[in-house]
mmCIF file of C-alpha atoms and ligand atoms in Angstrom:
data_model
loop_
_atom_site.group_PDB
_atom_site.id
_atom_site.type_symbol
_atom_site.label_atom_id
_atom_site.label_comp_id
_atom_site.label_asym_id
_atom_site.label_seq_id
_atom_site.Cartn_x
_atom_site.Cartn_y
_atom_site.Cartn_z
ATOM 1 C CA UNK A 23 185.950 56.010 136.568
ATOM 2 C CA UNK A 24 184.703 56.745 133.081
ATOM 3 C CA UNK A 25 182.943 54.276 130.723
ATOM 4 C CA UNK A 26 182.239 54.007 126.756
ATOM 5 C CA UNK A 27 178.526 53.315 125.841
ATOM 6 C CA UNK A 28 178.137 52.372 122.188
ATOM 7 C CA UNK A 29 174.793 51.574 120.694
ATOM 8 C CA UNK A 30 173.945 49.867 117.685
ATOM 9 C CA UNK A 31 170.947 49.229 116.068
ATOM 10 C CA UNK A 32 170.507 46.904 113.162
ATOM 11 C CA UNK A 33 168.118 44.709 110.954
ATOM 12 C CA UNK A 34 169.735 41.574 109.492
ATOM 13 C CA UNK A 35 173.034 43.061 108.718
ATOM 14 C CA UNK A 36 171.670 46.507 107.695
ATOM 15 C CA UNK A 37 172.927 49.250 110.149
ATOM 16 C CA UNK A 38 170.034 51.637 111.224
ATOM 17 C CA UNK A 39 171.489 53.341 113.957
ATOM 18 C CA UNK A 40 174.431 54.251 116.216
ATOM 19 C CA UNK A 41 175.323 56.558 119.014
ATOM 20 C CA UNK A 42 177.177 56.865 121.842
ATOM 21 C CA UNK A 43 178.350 58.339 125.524
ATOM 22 C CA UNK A 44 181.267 58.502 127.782
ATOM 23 C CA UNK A 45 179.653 58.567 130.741
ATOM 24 C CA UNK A 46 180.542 58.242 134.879
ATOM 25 C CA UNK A 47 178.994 54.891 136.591
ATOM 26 C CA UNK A 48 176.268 56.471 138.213
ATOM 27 C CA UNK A 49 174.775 57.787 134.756
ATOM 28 C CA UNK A 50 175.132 54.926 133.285
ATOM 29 C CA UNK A 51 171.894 52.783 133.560
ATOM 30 C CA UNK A 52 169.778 55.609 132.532
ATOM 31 C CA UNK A 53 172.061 56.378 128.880
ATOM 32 C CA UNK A 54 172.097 53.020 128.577
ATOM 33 C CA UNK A 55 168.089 53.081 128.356
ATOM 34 C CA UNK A 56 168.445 55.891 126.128
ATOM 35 C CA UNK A 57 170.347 54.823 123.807
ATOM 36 C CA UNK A 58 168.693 51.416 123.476
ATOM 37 C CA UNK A 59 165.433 53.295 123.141
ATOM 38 C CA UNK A 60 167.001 55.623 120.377
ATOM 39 C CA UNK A 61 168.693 52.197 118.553
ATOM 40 C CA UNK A 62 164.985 50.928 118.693
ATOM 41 C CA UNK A 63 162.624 53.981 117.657
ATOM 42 C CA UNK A 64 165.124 55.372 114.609
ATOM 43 C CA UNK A 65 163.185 56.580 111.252
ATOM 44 C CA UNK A 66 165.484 53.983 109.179
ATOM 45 C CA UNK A 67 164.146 51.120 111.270
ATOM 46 C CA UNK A 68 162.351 48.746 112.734
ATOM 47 C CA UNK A 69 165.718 47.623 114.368
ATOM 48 C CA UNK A 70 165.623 43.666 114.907
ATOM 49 C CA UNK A 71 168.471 44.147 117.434
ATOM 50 C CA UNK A 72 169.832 46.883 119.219
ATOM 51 C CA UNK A 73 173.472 45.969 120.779
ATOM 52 C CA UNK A 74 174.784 48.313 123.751
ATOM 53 C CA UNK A 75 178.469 47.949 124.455
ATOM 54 C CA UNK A 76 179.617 49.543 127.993
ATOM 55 C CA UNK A 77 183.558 49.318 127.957
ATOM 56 C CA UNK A 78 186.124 51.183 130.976
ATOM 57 C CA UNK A 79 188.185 53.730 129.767
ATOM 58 C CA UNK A 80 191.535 52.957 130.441
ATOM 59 C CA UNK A 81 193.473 55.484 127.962
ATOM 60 C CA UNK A 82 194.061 59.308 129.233
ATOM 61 C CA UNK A 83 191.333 61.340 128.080
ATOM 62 C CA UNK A 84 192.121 64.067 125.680
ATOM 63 C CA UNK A 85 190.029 67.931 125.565
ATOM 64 C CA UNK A 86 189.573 69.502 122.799
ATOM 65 C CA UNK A 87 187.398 72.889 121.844
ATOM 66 C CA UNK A 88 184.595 72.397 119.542
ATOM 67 C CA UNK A 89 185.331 73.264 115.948
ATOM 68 C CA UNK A 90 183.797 76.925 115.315
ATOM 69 C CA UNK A 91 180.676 76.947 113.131
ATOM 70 C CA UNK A 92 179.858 78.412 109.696
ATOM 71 C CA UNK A 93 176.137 78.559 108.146
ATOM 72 C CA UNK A 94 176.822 79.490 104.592
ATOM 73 C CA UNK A 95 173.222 80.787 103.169
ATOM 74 C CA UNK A 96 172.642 77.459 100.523
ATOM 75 C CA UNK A 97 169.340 77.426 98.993
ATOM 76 C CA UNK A 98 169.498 74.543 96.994
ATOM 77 C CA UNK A 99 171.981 71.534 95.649
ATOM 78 C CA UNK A 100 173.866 73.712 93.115
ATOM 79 C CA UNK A 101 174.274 76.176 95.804
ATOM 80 C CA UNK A 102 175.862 73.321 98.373
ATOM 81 C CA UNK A 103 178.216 71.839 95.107
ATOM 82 C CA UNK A 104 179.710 75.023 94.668
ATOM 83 C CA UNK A 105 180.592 75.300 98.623
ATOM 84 C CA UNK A 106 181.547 71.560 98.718
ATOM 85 C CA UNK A 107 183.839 72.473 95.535
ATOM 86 C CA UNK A 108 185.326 75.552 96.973
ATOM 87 C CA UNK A 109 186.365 73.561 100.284
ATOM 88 C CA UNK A 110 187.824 71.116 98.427
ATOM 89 C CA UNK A 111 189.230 73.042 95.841
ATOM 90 C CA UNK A 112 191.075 74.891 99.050
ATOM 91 C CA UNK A 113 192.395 71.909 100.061
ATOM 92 C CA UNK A 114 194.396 71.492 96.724
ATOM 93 C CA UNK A 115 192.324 68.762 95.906
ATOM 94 C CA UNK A 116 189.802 67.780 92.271
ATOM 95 C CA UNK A 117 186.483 67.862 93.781
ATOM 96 C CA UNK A 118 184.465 65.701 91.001
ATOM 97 C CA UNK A 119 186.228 62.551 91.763
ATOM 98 C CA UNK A 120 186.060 63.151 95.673
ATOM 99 C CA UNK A 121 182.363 64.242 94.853
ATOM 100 C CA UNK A 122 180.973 61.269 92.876
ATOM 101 C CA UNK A 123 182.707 58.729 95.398
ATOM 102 C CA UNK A 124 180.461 60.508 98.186
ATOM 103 C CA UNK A 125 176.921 60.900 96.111
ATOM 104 C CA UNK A 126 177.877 57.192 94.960
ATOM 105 C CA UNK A 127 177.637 55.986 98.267
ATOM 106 C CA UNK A 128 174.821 53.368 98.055
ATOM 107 C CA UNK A 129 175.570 50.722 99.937
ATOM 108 C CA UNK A 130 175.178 51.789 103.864
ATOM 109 C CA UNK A 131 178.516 51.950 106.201
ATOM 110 C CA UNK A 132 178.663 52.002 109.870
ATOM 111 C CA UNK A 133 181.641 54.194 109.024
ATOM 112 C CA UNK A 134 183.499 56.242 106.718
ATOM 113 C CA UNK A 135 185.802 55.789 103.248
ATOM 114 C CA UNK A 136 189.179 56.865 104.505
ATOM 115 C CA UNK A 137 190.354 58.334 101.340
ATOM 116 C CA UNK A 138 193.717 59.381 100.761
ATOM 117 C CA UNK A 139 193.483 62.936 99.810
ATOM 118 C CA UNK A 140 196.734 63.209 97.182
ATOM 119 C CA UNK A 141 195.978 59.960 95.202
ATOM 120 C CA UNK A 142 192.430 59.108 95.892
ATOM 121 C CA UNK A 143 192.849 55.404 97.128
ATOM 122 C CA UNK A 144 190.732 53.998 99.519
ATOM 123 C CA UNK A 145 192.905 53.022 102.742
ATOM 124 C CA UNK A 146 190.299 51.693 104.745
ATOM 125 C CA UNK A 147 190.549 47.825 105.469
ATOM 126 C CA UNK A 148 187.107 47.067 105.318
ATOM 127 C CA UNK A 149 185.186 48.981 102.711
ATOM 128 C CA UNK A 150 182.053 47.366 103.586
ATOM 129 C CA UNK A 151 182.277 48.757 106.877
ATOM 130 C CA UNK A 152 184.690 52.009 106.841
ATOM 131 C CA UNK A 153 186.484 53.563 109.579
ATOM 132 C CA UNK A 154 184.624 54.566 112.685
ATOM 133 C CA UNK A 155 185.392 57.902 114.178
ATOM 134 C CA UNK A 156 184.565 56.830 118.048
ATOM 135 C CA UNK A 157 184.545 57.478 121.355
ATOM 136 C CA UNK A 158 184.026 60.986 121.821
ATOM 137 C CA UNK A 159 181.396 63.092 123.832
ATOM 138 C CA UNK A 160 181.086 66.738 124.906
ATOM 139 C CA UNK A 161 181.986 67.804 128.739
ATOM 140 C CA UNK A 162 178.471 68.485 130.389
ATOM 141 C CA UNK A 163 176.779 66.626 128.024
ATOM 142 C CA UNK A 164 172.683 66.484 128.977
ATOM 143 C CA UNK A 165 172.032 63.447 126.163
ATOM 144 C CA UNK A 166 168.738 65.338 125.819
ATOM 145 C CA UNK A 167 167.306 64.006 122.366
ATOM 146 C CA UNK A 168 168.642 63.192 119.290
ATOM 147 C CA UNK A 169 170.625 66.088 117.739
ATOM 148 C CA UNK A 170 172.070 65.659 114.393
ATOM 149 C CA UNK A 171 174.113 68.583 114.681
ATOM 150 C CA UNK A 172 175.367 68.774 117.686
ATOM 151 C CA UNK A 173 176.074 64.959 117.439
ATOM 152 C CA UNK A 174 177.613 65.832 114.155
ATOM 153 C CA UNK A 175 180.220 68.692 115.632
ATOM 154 C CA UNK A 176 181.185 66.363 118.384
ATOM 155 C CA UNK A 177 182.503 64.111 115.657
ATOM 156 C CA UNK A 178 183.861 66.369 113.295
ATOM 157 C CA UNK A 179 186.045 68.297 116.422
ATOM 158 C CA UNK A 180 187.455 64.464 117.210
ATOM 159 C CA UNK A 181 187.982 63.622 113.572
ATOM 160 C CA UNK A 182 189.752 67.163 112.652
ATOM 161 C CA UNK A 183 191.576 67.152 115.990
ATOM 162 C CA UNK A 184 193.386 63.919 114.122
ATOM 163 C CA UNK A 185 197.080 65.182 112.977
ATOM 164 C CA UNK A 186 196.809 62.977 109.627
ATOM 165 C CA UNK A 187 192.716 63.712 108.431
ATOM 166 C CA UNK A 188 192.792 67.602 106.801
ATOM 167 C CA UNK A 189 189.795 67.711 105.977
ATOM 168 C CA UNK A 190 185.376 65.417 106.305
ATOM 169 C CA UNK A 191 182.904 65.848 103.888
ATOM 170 C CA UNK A 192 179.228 64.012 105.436
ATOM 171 C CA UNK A 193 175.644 63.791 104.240
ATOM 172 C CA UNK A 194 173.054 61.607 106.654
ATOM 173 C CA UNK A 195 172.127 58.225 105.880
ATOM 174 C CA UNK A 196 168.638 59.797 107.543
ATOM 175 C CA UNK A 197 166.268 60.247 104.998
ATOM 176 C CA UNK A 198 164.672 63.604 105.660
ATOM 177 C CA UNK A 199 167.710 65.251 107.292
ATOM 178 C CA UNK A 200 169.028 67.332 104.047
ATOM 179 C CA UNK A 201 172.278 69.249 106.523
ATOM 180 C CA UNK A 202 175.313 67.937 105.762
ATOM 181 C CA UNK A 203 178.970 69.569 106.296
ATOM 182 C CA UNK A 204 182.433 69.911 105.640
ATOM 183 C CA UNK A 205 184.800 70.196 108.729
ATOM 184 C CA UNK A 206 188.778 70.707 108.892
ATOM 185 C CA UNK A 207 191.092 72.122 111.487
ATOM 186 C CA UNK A 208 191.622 75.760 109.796
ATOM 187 C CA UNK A 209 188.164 76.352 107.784
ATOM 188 C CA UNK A 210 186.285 75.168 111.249
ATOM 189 C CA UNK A 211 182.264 72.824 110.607
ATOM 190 C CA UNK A 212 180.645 74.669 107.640
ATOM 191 C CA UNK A 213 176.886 73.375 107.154
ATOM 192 C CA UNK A 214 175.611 73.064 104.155
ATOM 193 C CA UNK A 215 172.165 72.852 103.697
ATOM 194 C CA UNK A 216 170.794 70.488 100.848
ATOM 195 C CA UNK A 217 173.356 68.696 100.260
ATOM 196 C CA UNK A 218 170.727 65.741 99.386
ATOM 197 C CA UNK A 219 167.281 65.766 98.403
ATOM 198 C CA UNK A 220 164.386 64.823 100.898
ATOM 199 C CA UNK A 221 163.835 61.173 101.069
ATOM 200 C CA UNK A 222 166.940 59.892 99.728
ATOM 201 C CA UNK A 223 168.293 56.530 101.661
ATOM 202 C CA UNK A 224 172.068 58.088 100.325
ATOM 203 C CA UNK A 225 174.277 58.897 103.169
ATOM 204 C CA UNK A 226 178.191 58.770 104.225
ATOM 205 C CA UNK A 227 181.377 59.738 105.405
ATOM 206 C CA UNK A 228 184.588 60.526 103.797
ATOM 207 C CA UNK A 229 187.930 61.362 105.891
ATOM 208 C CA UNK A 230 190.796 63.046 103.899
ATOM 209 C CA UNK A 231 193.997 61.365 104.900
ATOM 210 C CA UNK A 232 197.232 63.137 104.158
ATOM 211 C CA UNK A 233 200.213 61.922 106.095
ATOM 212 C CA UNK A 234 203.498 59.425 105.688
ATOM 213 C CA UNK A 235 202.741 55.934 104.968
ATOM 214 C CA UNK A 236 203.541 54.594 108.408
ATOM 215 C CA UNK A 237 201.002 56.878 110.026
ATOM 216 C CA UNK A 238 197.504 55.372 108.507
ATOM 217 C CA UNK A 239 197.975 53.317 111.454
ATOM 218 C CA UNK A 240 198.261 55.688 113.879
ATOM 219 C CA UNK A 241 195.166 57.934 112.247
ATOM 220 C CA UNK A 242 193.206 55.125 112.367
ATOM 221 C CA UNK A 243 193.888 53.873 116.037
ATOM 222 C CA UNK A 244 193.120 57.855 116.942
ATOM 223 C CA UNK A 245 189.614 57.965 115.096
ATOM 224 C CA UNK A 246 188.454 54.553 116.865
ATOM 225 C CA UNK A 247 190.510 54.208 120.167
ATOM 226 C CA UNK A 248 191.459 57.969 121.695
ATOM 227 C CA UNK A 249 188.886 59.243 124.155
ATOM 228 C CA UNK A 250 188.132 63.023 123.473
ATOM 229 C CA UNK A 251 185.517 65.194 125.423
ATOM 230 C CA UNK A 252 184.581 68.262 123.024
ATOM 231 C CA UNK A 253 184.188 71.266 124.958
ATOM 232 C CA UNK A 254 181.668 74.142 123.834
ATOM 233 C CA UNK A 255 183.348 76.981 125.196
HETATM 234 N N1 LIG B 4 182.368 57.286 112.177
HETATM 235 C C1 LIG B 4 182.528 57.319 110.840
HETATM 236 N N2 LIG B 4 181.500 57.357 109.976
HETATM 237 C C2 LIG B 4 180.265 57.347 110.485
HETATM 238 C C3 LIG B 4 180.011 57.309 111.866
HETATM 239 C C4 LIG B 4 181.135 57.279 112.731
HETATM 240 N N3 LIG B 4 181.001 57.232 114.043
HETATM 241 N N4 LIG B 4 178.671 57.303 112.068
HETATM 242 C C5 LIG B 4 178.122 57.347 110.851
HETATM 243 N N5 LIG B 4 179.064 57.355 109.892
HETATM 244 C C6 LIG B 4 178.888 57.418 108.443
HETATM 245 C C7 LIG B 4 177.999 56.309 107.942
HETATM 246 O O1 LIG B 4 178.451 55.948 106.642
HETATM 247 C C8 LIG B 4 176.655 56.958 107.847
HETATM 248 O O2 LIG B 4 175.872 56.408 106.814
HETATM 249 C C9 LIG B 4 177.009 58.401 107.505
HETATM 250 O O3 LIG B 4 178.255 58.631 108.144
HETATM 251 C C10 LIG B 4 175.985 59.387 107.979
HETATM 252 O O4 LIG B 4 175.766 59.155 109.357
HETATM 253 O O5 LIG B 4 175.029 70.705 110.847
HETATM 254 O O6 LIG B 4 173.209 62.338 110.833
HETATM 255 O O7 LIG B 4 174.676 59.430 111.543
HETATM 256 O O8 LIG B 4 172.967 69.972 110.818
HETATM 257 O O9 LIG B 4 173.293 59.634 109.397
HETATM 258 C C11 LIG B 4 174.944 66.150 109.949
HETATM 259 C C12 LIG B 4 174.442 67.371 110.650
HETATM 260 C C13 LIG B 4 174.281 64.911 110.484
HETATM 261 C C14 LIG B 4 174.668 68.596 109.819
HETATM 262 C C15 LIG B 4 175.015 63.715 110.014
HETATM 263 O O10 LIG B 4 175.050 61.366 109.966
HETATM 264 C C16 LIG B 4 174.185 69.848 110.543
HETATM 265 C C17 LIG B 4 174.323 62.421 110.332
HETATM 266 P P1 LIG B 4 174.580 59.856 110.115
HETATM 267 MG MG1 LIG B 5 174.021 56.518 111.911
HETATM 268 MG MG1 LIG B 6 174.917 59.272 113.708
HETATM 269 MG MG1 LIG B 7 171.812 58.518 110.397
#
């Protein structure tokens, strides 16, 4: 039997912090301490409450390999806008636009703009909030630590595993943590260092959607709903 653990930490109705697991019962009460002690120590916090959600799996779990990695030598931000243009640019799509919706980001999401990649309208139903790419874990996983990238890779695999989303562009809503990447199916998780300066609060998410109409639905039920276990073989 195989259970979701969410976390989320928050302060008033600013979101600070969020991980989770897919764990078996007998690990549970010990990830469930972890992540309530991660919710509660996070940089962007104090967190006035810290909410952890244990729900059963019921739907078939789904294994997928871990996106391959690419660490592009990026110096500094000029250096990580020309890679974030040339991915984009592959894709067949106008970077700027796509570009100044991400570094325009201010107000913090829990999740991501789900952007539609051909005419650049925002199909998420709740801006405020975005869509959540969720529960997803690797096989094996220790949950030693906080690890922004290998956190980070378990997501991207999930969200470019999704038939509909070609391509995720991401900077952390951490401060200090200056790594972001871009991650699709055939050009694999390329890192790109400095994609923000030190210190800014700027952060977030965008998934490229291209599909029919009648499949936003279906994308978005995948990102939130599917189990996936990443595998790093
Ligand atoms: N689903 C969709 N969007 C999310 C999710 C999620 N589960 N979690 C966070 N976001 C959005 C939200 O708008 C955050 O503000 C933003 O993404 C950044 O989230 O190779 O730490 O958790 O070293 O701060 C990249 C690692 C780390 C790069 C990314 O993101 C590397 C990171 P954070
Ligand atoms: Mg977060
Ligand atoms: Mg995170
Ligand atoms: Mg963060």
């Amino acid at each position: 039997m195989l259970y979701s653990i969410k976390m989320r930490a928050e302060s008033g109705s600013r979101h600070i912090s969020g991980a989770e697991r897919i764990v078996e019962r007998r690990e549970m009460a010990q990830v469930m301490d972890a992540l309530t002690r991660r919710g509660l120590e996070h940089p962007n916090g104090p967190a006035e409450n810290v909410t952890v959600t244990v729900r059963h799996i019921t739907r078939p779990l789904l294994t997928i390999q871990a996106l391959p990695v690419r660490d592009p030598k990026v110096q500094d931000m000029d250096e990580a806008r020309r890679v974030l243009d040339a991915e984009l640019r592959a894709l067949g799509l106008q970077s700027a636009p796509v570009l100044s919706l991400l570094y325009g980001l201010r107000e913090p999401m829990r999740g991501a703009v789900l952007l539609h990649a051909d005419n650049l309208q925002r199909l998420e139903p709740d801006q405020q909030r975005g869509v959540r790419a969720t529960c997803m874990d690797y096989t094996g996983n220790s949950g030693e630590g906080k690890n922004h990238f290998k956190e980070a890779l378990c997501l991207a695999s999930k969200v470019a595993s999704c038939p509909q989303i070609i391509g995720e562009l991401c900077i952390s809503d951490d401060p200090d943590y200056t790594t972001g990447y871009f991650a699709s199916r055939d050009r694999g998780y390329v890192r790109i260092h400095h994609i923000k300066a030190s210190g800014m609060q700027l952060g977030g998410r965008i998934f490229l959607f291209r599909g029919e109409p009648g499949s936003l639905e279906q994308c978005m039920d995948y990102l939130e709903h599917q189990p996936v276990m990443v595998c790093m073989e």
